[in-house]
Amino acid sequence: MEPRTLYQKIWDTHLVFEAPGQPSLLYIDRHLVHEGTSPQAFSGLKVAGRRVRRPDLTFAVMDHSVPTKDRTLPILDANAAAQFDALAKNCKDTGVRLFDMNDRNQGIVHVIGPELGITQPGQTIVCGDSHTSTHGAFGALAFGIGTSEVEHVLATQCLQQFRSKTMLLRVNGKTQPGVLAKDIILHIIGTIGVAGGTGHVFEYAGEAIRALSMEGRMTLCNMTIEGGARAGMVAPDQTTVAYLEGRPFAPRGKDFQSAAEIWLGLASDGGATFDRVLDFNAAEIAPQVTWGTNPGMVTSVTGQVPDPASFRDPNEQKAAEMALRYMGLKPGTPMEEIPLDRVFIGSCTNSRIEDLRMAARMVAGKHVAGTLKEALVVPGSRRVRAQGEAEGLDKIFRAAGFEWRDAGCSMCIGMNEDRLPGGERCASTSNRNFEGRQGKGGRTHLVSPVMAAAAALAGHFVDVRKIL
Amino acid sequence: MQPFRKHTGLVVPLDRVNVDTDQMVPKQFLTWVTREGYGRVLFYDWRYLESEKPNPEFVLNLPRYRGASVLLARANFGCGSSREHAPWAVLDYGIRVIIAPSFADIFYNNCFKNGILPVTLSEQQVDDLFCRTEKQPGYQLSVDLEENTIRDAAGLEIHFTLDPHRREVLLKGLDDIGVSLLHEREIAAYEARMNPTAPLAPDATLYSAPAGQTAGKN
Ligand code: SF4
């Protein structure tokens, strides 16, 4: 047999039907659902008189608009409340398992899927959410879909797909201490651009990727969509297998052993060809901070806000001008001198236990800068929260002046009451610095959890390599 | 889905690269449970000032572009979130065609589920259309999907390409789900031979233990 890529192997094993000139029908192993993009899909299904084909393969959770302060209080936003009710009712009517906002397993859909072992290598995983790419960290083919496709998967457990092109991104060598997965992916996006991956599925490889924990790989794959690729993946290895063992929905005992064998055989074959191959040198990557209004507008913490005139393409020049106007930044300002109003540690990019441990280590025994208006830690899931509390992280954060909240998307998107006020500047561990993303008029700088923690202490960005 | 064959309409130019779907429909409208009514909130934060006063500077609000149904856009249009609220808003506003040098994958895909035709042209062709639109008030384009052409009144004729399957879906207004369900036999056959090493029943002890009693793994 021809050598195959990881992507192609998963594609081949999930092919239900193919015919020339048509999209292929791919089987979907796991369908994750959240309150924000599913109500119209469930109602469409009902109107057409169709049923949920595989409720057993469908998992729903409340995450986008859940409150992070006190869940015993009624939801004040009538639309959000109605949306929660709709999800609860839809799940009840169709037999889909729901982790509601009071469930101990509740959390951001891309945090709980892996943490409960619902996500496994070799699977096809979809969700009405672009950051579904996160699950590719396990060597799964995982990507975001629109609501019409959510309805399609509910009805058929399949998806019509055209084959993507493949891109291998090798990150060679070792990263410097203080440089995390977040910095790697921001550096990659800064290099290839926010549309650099359009039409492709990424596979990440190389020494620096192998050295990443599952949490780090999830951060990396999570932001793949910000580079324009719908899916990013990392071949399963012992790190993957060790992470999954004992997870509630993972196979057990002998089944786990045989599953692990299959998983370890999924890696791209030697000699498999990719449509594009890019090489990066891990040692050259510095801690990253975004300065603009998309994740590709990024530079090293030791860098400066760029001059729009330095961009060759006139469209990019204009975009940079608009971004600086929105961000309230002047060209030439050193990134380390940008003062902050708030810090947000959370989101499906960086809210896992390892992220919180790293941030906690940075702030232990210290206190956030007096100039900060707010510093938030929002664990990605209630399991992460419970684990963090078992380790005393909540106490460390609180003592340092952070708030320690309940799990959800929170200020990554501001669909609940956690919003960044207009004109204020926030160091955020989330994934999107789009205009208004965290709140209308809010100014977002994307950073790693270690950078966010260090910036909270200093009140501005700092080169974390110097203080570790 | 409403089929798409031909459309003639006023062109509105949105001269910005990397327009993301957060801008098309901001977060506060993502809690609605319907597919309708998003036209009013399309590009909300750009289009409105305080208390929904139209921002006179935003291109959609310029009187000359009122009633536009062809959106001329820049590269990587529709990037970011997968929210289908974005194409719902575009359609509900009255736009049937979007012309750009490139589109983000998920948004592009979502257009076809909603009877919107996304046309990909070269940067030069798009630049030229921006010039024509800006120079000539009332500038219209006629888009013919049966012939894969775009024409204007001055004799411009551009041929565009589109995947034949996607084209047919739009021309016929096909229901994707109905099409897929024609393969019920293949789907059932696939399910019969599915990977047995992917059990779905969780370990009951780990799953149902109340918070704090079982550490589980984290
Ligand atoms: S944390 Fe942010 S990016 Fe992730 S799923 Fe929630 S809203 Fe989307």
mmCIF file with all atom_site columns, N, CA, C and O in Angstrom, chain A residues 25 27 38 47 49 69 75 95 99 108 117 183 203 218 276 327 332 340 353 356 360 378 402 436 446:
data_model
loop_
_atom_site.group_PDB
_atom_site.id
_atom_site.type_symbol
_atom_site.label_atom_id
_atom_site.label_alt_id
_atom_site.label_comp_id
_atom_site.label_asym_id
_atom_site.label_entity_id
_atom_site.label_seq_id
_atom_site.pdbx_PDB_ins_code
_atom_site.Cartn_x
_atom_site.Cartn_y
_atom_site.Cartn_z
_atom_site.occupancy
_atom_site.B_iso_or_equiv
_atom_site.pdbx_formal_charge
_atom_site.auth_seq_id
_atom_site.auth_comp_id
_atom_site.auth_asym_id
_atom_site.auth_atom_id
_atom_site.pdbx_PDB_model_num
ATOM 1   N N  . LEU A 1 25  ? -19.161 10.899 1.596  1.00 0.00 ? 25  LEU A N  1
ATOM 2   C CA . LEU A 1 25  ? -19.922 10.831 2.827  1.00 0.00 ? 25  LEU A CA 1
ATOM 3   C C  . LEU A 1 25  ? -19.015 10.198 3.884  1.00 0.00 ? 25  LEU A C  1
ATOM 4   O O  . LEU A 1 25  ? -18.566 9.063  3.732  1.00 0.00 ? 25  LEU A O  1
ATOM 5   N N  . TYR A 1 27  ? -18.314 9.125  7.901  1.00 0.00 ? 27  TYR A N  1
ATOM 6   C CA . TYR A 1 27  ? -19.005 8.820  9.153  1.00 0.00 ? 27  TYR A CA 1
ATOM 7   C C  . TYR A 1 27  ? -18.403 9.652  10.281 1.00 0.00 ? 27  TYR A C  1
ATOM 8   O O  . TYR A 1 27  ? -17.201 9.877  10.322 1.00 0.00 ? 27  TYR A O  1
ATOM 9   N N  . SER A 1 38  ? -26.882 25.042 18.264 1.00 0.00 ? 38  SER A N  1
ATOM 10  C CA . SER A 1 38  ? -27.687 23.840 18.028 1.00 0.00 ? 38  SER A CA 1
ATOM 11  C C  . SER A 1 38  ? -29.199 24.032 17.968 1.00 0.00 ? 38  SER A C  1
ATOM 12  O O  . SER A 1 38  ? -29.879 23.200 17.372 1.00 0.00 ? 38  SER A O  1
ATOM 13  N N  . VAL A 1 47  ? -38.915 19.942 12.195 1.00 0.00 ? 47  VAL A N  1
ATOM 14  C CA . VAL A 1 47  ? -39.788 20.379 11.103 1.00 0.00 ? 47  VAL A CA 1
ATOM 15  C C  . VAL A 1 47  ? -39.787 19.353 9.977  1.00 0.00 ? 47  VAL A C  1
ATOM 16  O O  . VAL A 1 47  ? -40.810 19.060 9.375  1.00 0.00 ? 47  VAL A O  1
ATOM 17  N N  . GLY A 1 49  ? -39.340 16.280 10.309 1.00 0.00 ? 49  GLY A N  1
ATOM 18  C CA . GLY A 1 49  ? -39.795 14.978 10.791 1.00 0.00 ? 49  GLY A CA 1
ATOM 19  C C  . GLY A 1 49  ? -38.683 13.946 10.868 1.00 0.00 ? 49  GLY A C  1
ATOM 20  O O  . GLY A 1 49  ? -38.913 12.756 10.685 1.00 0.00 ? 49  GLY A O  1
ATOM 21  N N  . LYS A 1 69  ? -20.154 33.059 38.006 1.00 0.00 ? 69  LYS A N  1
ATOM 22  C CA . LYS A 1 69  ? -20.138 33.454 39.417 1.00 0.00 ? 69  LYS A CA 1
ATOM 23  C C  . LYS A 1 69  ? -21.012 32.524 40.243 1.00 0.00 ? 69  LYS A C  1
ATOM 24  O O  . LYS A 1 69  ? -20.504 31.673 40.944 1.00 0.00 ? 69  LYS A O  1
ATOM 25  N N  . ILE A 1 75  ? -30.911 32.936 35.494 1.00 0.00 ? 75  ILE A N  1
ATOM 26  C CA . ILE A 1 75  ? -30.212 33.570 34.381 1.00 0.00 ? 75  ILE A CA 1
ATOM 27  C C  . ILE A 1 75  ? -31.004 34.817 33.987 1.00 0.00 ? 75  ILE A C  1
ATOM 28  O O  . ILE A 1 75  ? -32.178 34.720 33.627 1.00 0.00 ? 75  ILE A O  1
ATOM 29  N N  . GLY A 1 95  ? -32.835 12.074 23.517 1.00 0.00 ? 95  GLY A N  1
ATOM 30  C CA . GLY A 1 95  ? -31.985 11.088 24.177 1.00 0.00 ? 95  GLY A CA 1
ATOM 31  C C  . GLY A 1 95  ? -30.499 11.400 24.118 1.00 0.00 ? 95  GLY A C  1
ATOM 32  O O  . GLY A 1 95  ? -29.666 10.524 24.350 1.00 0.00 ? 95  GLY A O  1
ATOM 33  N N  . PHE A 1 99  ? -24.485 17.562 29.520 1.00 0.00 ? 99  PHE A N  1
ATOM 34  C CA . PHE A 1 99  ? -23.809 18.040 30.716 1.00 0.00 ? 99  PHE A CA 1
ATOM 35  C C  . PHE A 1 99  ? -24.318 19.459 30.926 1.00 0.00 ? 99  PHE A C  1
ATOM 36  O O  . PHE A 1 99  ? -23.888 20.388 30.241 1.00 0.00 ? 99  PHE A O  1
ATOM 37  N N  . ILE A 1 108 ? -16.124 23.842 29.075 1.00 0.00 ? 108 ILE A N  1
ATOM 38  C CA . ILE A 1 108 ? -16.063 24.211 27.663 1.00 0.00 ? 108 ILE A CA 1
ATOM 39  C C  . ILE A 1 108 ? -15.990 22.924 26.843 1.00 0.00 ? 108 ILE A C  1
ATOM 40  O O  . ILE A 1 108 ? -15.221 22.012 27.173 1.00 0.00 ? 108 ILE A O  1
ATOM 41  N N  . GLY A 1 117 ? -12.456 11.674 27.980 1.00 0.00 ? 117 GLY A N  1
ATOM 42  C CA . GLY A 1 117 ? -12.094 10.546 27.121 1.00 0.00 ? 117 GLY A CA 1
ATOM 43  C C  . GLY A 1 117 ? -13.107 10.296 26.015 1.00 0.00 ? 117 GLY A C  1
ATOM 44  O O  . GLY A 1 117 ? -13.092 9.253  25.367 1.00 0.00 ? 117 GLY A O  1
ATOM 45  N N  . ASP A 1 183 ? 2.818   30.176 22.268 1.00 0.00 ? 183 ASP A N  1
ATOM 46  C CA . ASP A 1 183 ? 3.787   30.995 21.529 1.00 0.00 ? 183 ASP A CA 1
ATOM 47  C C  . ASP A 1 183 ? 4.135   30.339 20.199 1.00 0.00 ? 183 ASP A C  1
ATOM 48  O O  . ASP A 1 183 ? 4.303   31.024 19.186 1.00 0.00 ? 183 ASP A O  1
ATOM 49  N N  . GLU A 1 203 ? -0.811  18.885 9.862  1.00 0.00 ? 203 GLU A N  1
ATOM 50  C CA . GLU A 1 203 ? -0.265  17.927 10.818 1.00 0.00 ? 203 GLU A CA 1
ATOM 51  C C  . GLU A 1 203 ? 0.986   18.552 11.415 1.00 0.00 ? 203 GLU A C  1
ATOM 52  O O  . GLU A 1 203 ? 1.874   19.005 10.687 1.00 0.00 ? 203 GLU A O  1
ATOM 53  N N  . MET A 1 218 ? -3.196  20.492 22.651 1.00 0.00 ? 218 MET A N  1
ATOM 54  C CA . MET A 1 218 ? -4.556  21.010 22.468 1.00 0.00 ? 218 MET A CA 1
ATOM 55  C C  . MET A 1 218 ? -4.529  22.510 22.186 1.00 0.00 ? 218 MET A C  1
ATOM 56  O O  . MET A 1 218 ? -5.287  23.005 21.357 1.00 0.00 ? 218 MET A O  1
ATOM 57  N N  . ARG A 1 276 ? 2.070   20.451 1.229  1.00 0.00 ? 276 ARG A N  1
ATOM 58  C CA . ARG A 1 276 ? 3.064   21.468 1.585  1.00 0.00 ? 276 ARG A CA 1
ATOM 59  C C  . ARG A 1 276 ? 3.785   21.032 2.844  1.00 0.00 ? 276 ARG A C  1
ATOM 60  O O  . ARG A 1 276 ? 3.186   20.396 3.715  1.00 0.00 ? 276 ARG A O  1
ATOM 61  N N  . MET A 1 327 ? -7.057  49.438 18.443 1.00 0.00 ? 327 MET A N  1
ATOM 62  C CA . MET A 1 327 ? -6.317  49.014 19.636 1.00 0.00 ? 327 MET A CA 1
ATOM 63  C C  . MET A 1 327 ? -5.748  50.190 20.427 1.00 0.00 ? 327 MET A C  1
ATOM 64  O O  . MET A 1 327 ? -5.239  50.021 21.535 1.00 0.00 ? 327 MET A O  1
ATOM 65  N N  . GLY A 1 332 ? 5.833   51.652 16.837 1.00 0.00 ? 332 GLY A N  1
ATOM 66  C CA . GLY A 1 332 ? 7.106   51.850 17.521 1.00 0.00 ? 332 GLY A CA 1
ATOM 67  C C  . GLY A 1 332 ? 7.057   51.655 19.027 1.00 0.00 ? 332 GLY A C  1
ATOM 68  O O  . GLY A 1 332 ? 8.093   51.604 19.681 1.00 0.00 ? 332 GLY A O  1
ATOM 69  N N  . LEU A 1 340 ? -1.841  47.483 30.934 1.00 0.00 ? 340 LEU A N  1
ATOM 70  C CA . LEU A 1 340 ? -3.040  46.644 30.875 1.00 0.00 ? 340 LEU A CA 1
ATOM 71  C C  . LEU A 1 340 ? -4.083  47.063 31.898 1.00 0.00 ? 340 LEU A C  1
ATOM 72  O O  . LEU A 1 340 ? -3.744  47.588 32.960 1.00 0.00 ? 340 LEU A O  1
ATOM 73  N N  . ILE A 1 353 ? -5.681  22.154 33.325 1.00 0.00 ? 353 ILE A N  1
ATOM 74  C CA . ILE A 1 353 ? -4.976  22.142 34.618 1.00 0.00 ? 353 ILE A CA 1
ATOM 75  C C  . ILE A 1 353 ? -3.518  22.581 34.471 1.00 0.00 ? 353 ILE A C  1
ATOM 76  O O  . ILE A 1 353 ? -3.010  23.349 35.291 1.00 0.00 ? 353 ILE A O  1
ATOM 77  N N  . LEU A 1 356 ? -3.259  26.305 34.236 1.00 0.00 ? 356 LEU A N  1
ATOM 78  C CA . LEU A 1 356 ? -3.492  26.972 35.516 1.00 0.00 ? 356 LEU A CA 1
ATOM 79  C C  . LEU A 1 356 ? -2.327  26.754 36.471 1.00 0.00 ? 356 LEU A C  1
ATOM 80  O O  . LEU A 1 356 ? -1.954  27.657 37.221 1.00 0.00 ? 356 LEU A O  1
ATOM 81  N N  . ALA A 1 360 ? -0.257  29.708 38.060 1.00 0.00 ? 360 ALA A N  1
ATOM 82  C CA . ALA A 1 360 ? -0.226  29.796 39.527 1.00 0.00 ? 360 ALA A CA 1
ATOM 83  C C  . ALA A 1 360 ? 1.215   29.866 40.037 1.00 0.00 ? 360 ALA A C  1
ATOM 84  O O  . ALA A 1 360 ? 1.525   30.620 40.963 1.00 0.00 ? 360 ALA A O  1
ATOM 85  N N  . VAL A 1 378 ? -10.666 31.551 34.877 1.00 0.00 ? 378 VAL A N  1
ATOM 86  C CA . VAL A 1 378 ? -11.877 30.785 34.617 1.00 0.00 ? 378 VAL A CA 1
ATOM 87  C C  . VAL A 1 378 ? -11.472 29.392 34.129 1.00 0.00 ? 378 VAL A C  1
ATOM 88  O O  . VAL A 1 378 ? -11.102 29.220 32.970 1.00 0.00 ? 378 VAL A O  1
ATOM 89  N N  . PHE A 1 402 ? -6.394  37.475 42.100 1.00 0.00 ? 402 PHE A N  1
ATOM 90  C CA . PHE A 1 402 ? -7.229  37.001 40.987 1.00 0.00 ? 402 PHE A CA 1
ATOM 91  C C  . PHE A 1 402 ? -8.588  36.559 41.508 1.00 0.00 ? 402 PHE A C  1
ATOM 92  O O  . PHE A 1 402 ? -8.719  36.155 42.665 1.00 0.00 ? 402 PHE A O  1
ATOM 93  N N  . GLY A 1 436 ? -14.147 43.738 19.302 1.00 0.00 ? 436 GLY A N  1
ATOM 94  C CA . GLY A 1 436 ? -15.351 43.468 20.087 1.00 0.00 ? 436 GLY A CA 1
ATOM 95  C C  . GLY A 1 436 ? -15.485 42.048 20.601 1.00 0.00 ? 436 GLY A C  1
ATOM 96  O O  . GLY A 1 436 ? -16.485 41.713 21.226 1.00 0.00 ? 436 GLY A O  1
ATOM 97  N N  . LEU A 1 446 ? -3.532  38.633 22.756 1.00 0.00 ? 446 LEU A N  1
ATOM 98  C CA . LEU A 1 446 ? -3.451  37.199 23.003 1.00 0.00 ? 446 LEU A CA 1
ATOM 99  C C  . LEU A 1 446 ? -2.054  36.824 23.480 1.00 0.00 ? 446 LEU A C  1
ATOM 100 O O  . LEU A 1 446 ? -1.054  37.241 22.872 1.00 0.00 ? 446 LEU A O  1
#
